[in-house]
Amino acid sequence: MSSVTGRAVQVSAAGGEFQLVQKQFPDPGPGQVRIRVQACGVCHSDGVTKFGLMPGIQYPRVPGHEIAGVVDAVGPDVPLFTPGRRVGLGWHGGHCNYCVPCRRGDFILCEKNLVSGISFDGGYADYVIAPANALALMPDSLFDVDAAPLLCAGITTYNALRNSGARPGDTVAILGIGGLGHLGVQYAAKSGYRTVAIARGQDKAPLAKQLGAHIYIDSTTQDPAAELQKQGGAVVILSTLTSADALASAVGGLAPGGKLIMVGVPEKPLALNAMPMILGRRSVVGWPSGTGMDSEDTLNFSALTGIRPMVETYPLEKAAEAFDRMMSGKARFRVVLQINK
Ligand SMILES: [Zn+2]
Ligand SMILES: [Zn+2]
């Protein structure tokens, strides 16, 4: 093994421009692998690195946490991953094994809070040095550009739904059809839930049906809470919304005992009416993404059931343009850097 040279797109300071640079990627250390990046998704959360939205980010930093690639080199103490294996790396950037959540086996809640592309350099690059305990093995049938968004938008919606307690046949509503929601609808439908898609405008109805939704609610002309109650109420509502008011009003669509799960981040605090929540034992909770093994389950389930993201691809050199396109909200629906072939 030896260090390799390659391209990277980095941010030199919080709020700085993207810069394309040549970089040395060293040999992986103990517990690490070096990945040759094939594709990397461009995510709204990359703004954390771009704009310095979390304390303690060290610059320059290479963003990117939706990484599909091939193991290039393996450090000491890595028994599982071998050079040439296709792997994925998502938001979860490894765990320490020694904090209280880790000692309980709840690695996604690790207090070190390591995040790919934030805590260490991410996938807007030819190579990434990654902790092996955060990796997923990739099924052969998934293309890299499809796998990349599944490692963030995919795992977040799939893992939230499969841990929600909803059972096949239960009514599950997905709020919003965008980068997260267009995958959430597919996962809900393929998991056997009675799937309700809720979005703005009648033009999204055919797409919702195509993604597998059984029922479509246009929130510009219908009241989602009232419509859900006509269906007996939703056991689970998965919200990808950024509108806190729309999210809060949807709580009224929950069945008794129902749960609203936030995976999108509302722009302001929620105002909730407590009585129906107390009397109906309803809850509003959040869900973080998942571990490497959760990513692997997501990739395998997607391969098995034919779930794919809708993507727009850009070369690495156009990372800035790709990021702007993603931020514009106009992409259908995930933006992906196609880095190597
Ligand atoms: Zn992401
Ligand atoms: Zn830990």
mmCIF file of N, CA and C in Angstrom, residues 8 46 50 71 92 101 113 144 163 170 179 188-189 287-288 328 330 339-340:
data_model
loop_
_atom_site.group_PDB
_atom_site.id
_atom_site.type_symbol
_atom_site.label_atom_id
_atom_site.label_comp_id
_atom_site.label_asym_id
_atom_site.label_seq_id
_atom_site.Cartn_x
_atom_site.Cartn_y
_atom_site.Cartn_z
ATOM 1 N N ALA A 8 -10.256 16.432 -5.012
ATOM 2 C CA ALA A 8 -11.252 16.629 -3.961
ATOM 3 C C ALA A 8 -11.858 18.012 -4.131
ATOM 4 N N ASP A 46 -25.311 18.726 3.443
ATOM 5 C CA ASP A 46 -23.947 19.166 3.115
ATOM 6 C C ASP A 46 -23.773 20.651 3.418
ATOM 7 N N LYS A 50 -20.744 23.325 4.344
ATOM 8 C CA LYS A 50 -20.579 24.503 3.489
ATOM 9 C C LYS A 50 -20.722 25.795 4.298
ATOM 10 N N VAL A 71 -13.579 -0.579 -2.110
ATOM 11 C CA VAL A 71 -12.468 -0.582 -1.160
ATOM 12 C C VAL A 71 -11.156 -0.613 -1.940
ATOM 13 N N HIS A 92 -23.782 8.328 9.150
ATOM 14 C CA HIS A 92 -23.126 7.766 10.343
ATOM 15 C C HIS A 92 -21.646 7.535 10.033
ATOM 16 N N PRO A 101 -24.353 4.897 25.121
ATOM 17 C CA PRO A 101 -25.160 4.296 24.045
ATOM 18 C C PRO A 101 -24.400 3.201 23.283
ATOM 19 N N ASN A 113 -20.724 11.413 17.970
ATOM 20 C CA ASN A 113 -21.466 12.042 16.883
ATOM 21 C C ASN A 113 -20.598 12.246 15.633
ATOM 22 N N ASP A 144 -24.008 2.581 -8.721
ATOM 23 C CA ASP A 144 -23.455 3.507 -7.724
ATOM 24 C C ASP A 144 -24.288 4.786 -7.590
ATOM 25 N N ASN A 163 -38.841 0.725 11.941
ATOM 26 C CA ASN A 163 -38.784 0.732 13.400
ATOM 27 C C ASN A 163 -39.980 1.451 14.027
ATOM 28 N N ASP A 170 -51.434 -1.504 7.766
ATOM 29 C CA ASP A 170 -51.679 -0.261 8.500
ATOM 30 C C ASP A 170 -51.591 0.942 7.557
ATOM 31 N N GLY A 179 -36.968 14.879 -2.079
ATOM 32 C CA GLY A 179 -35.807 13.996 -1.999
ATOM 33 C C GLY A 179 -36.008 12.847 -1.029
ATOM 34 N N ALA A 188 -42.732 2.670 1.981
ATOM 35 C CA ALA A 188 -44.000 2.374 2.665
ATOM 36 C C ALA A 188 -44.822 1.376 1.848
ATOM 37 N N ALA A 189 -44.920 1.643 0.533
ATOM 38 C CA ALA A 189 -45.739 0.767 -0.309
ATOM 39 C C ALA A 189 -45.150 -0.640 -0.385
ATOM 40 N N TRP A 287 -36.214 10.814 14.053
ATOM 41 C CA TRP A 287 -35.456 9.604 13.723
ATOM 42 C C TRP A 287 -34.152 9.987 13.015
ATOM 43 N N PRO A 288 -33.005 9.546 13.558
ATOM 44 C CA PRO A 288 -31.746 9.784 12.845
ATOM 45 C C PRO A 288 -31.566 8.698 11.782
ATOM 46 N N SER A 328 -31.715 24.690 -4.759
ATOM 47 C CA SER A 328 -32.827 25.369 -5.433
ATOM 48 C C SER A 328 -34.154 24.660 -5.177
ATOM 49 N N LYS A 330 -35.310 22.421 -6.980
ATOM 50 C CA LYS A 330 -35.937 22.082 -8.265
ATOM 51 C C LYS A 330 -35.506 20.718 -8.793
ATOM 52 N N ILE A 339 -18.422 10.305 -9.965
ATOM 53 C CA ILE A 339 -17.032 10.699 -9.787
ATOM 54 C C ILE A 339 -16.058 9.800 -10.548
ATOM 55 N N ASN A 340 -16.235 8.516 -10.469
ATOM 56 C CA ASN A 340 -15.415 7.587 -11.235
ATOM 57 C C ASN A 340 -16.309 6.506 -11.828
#
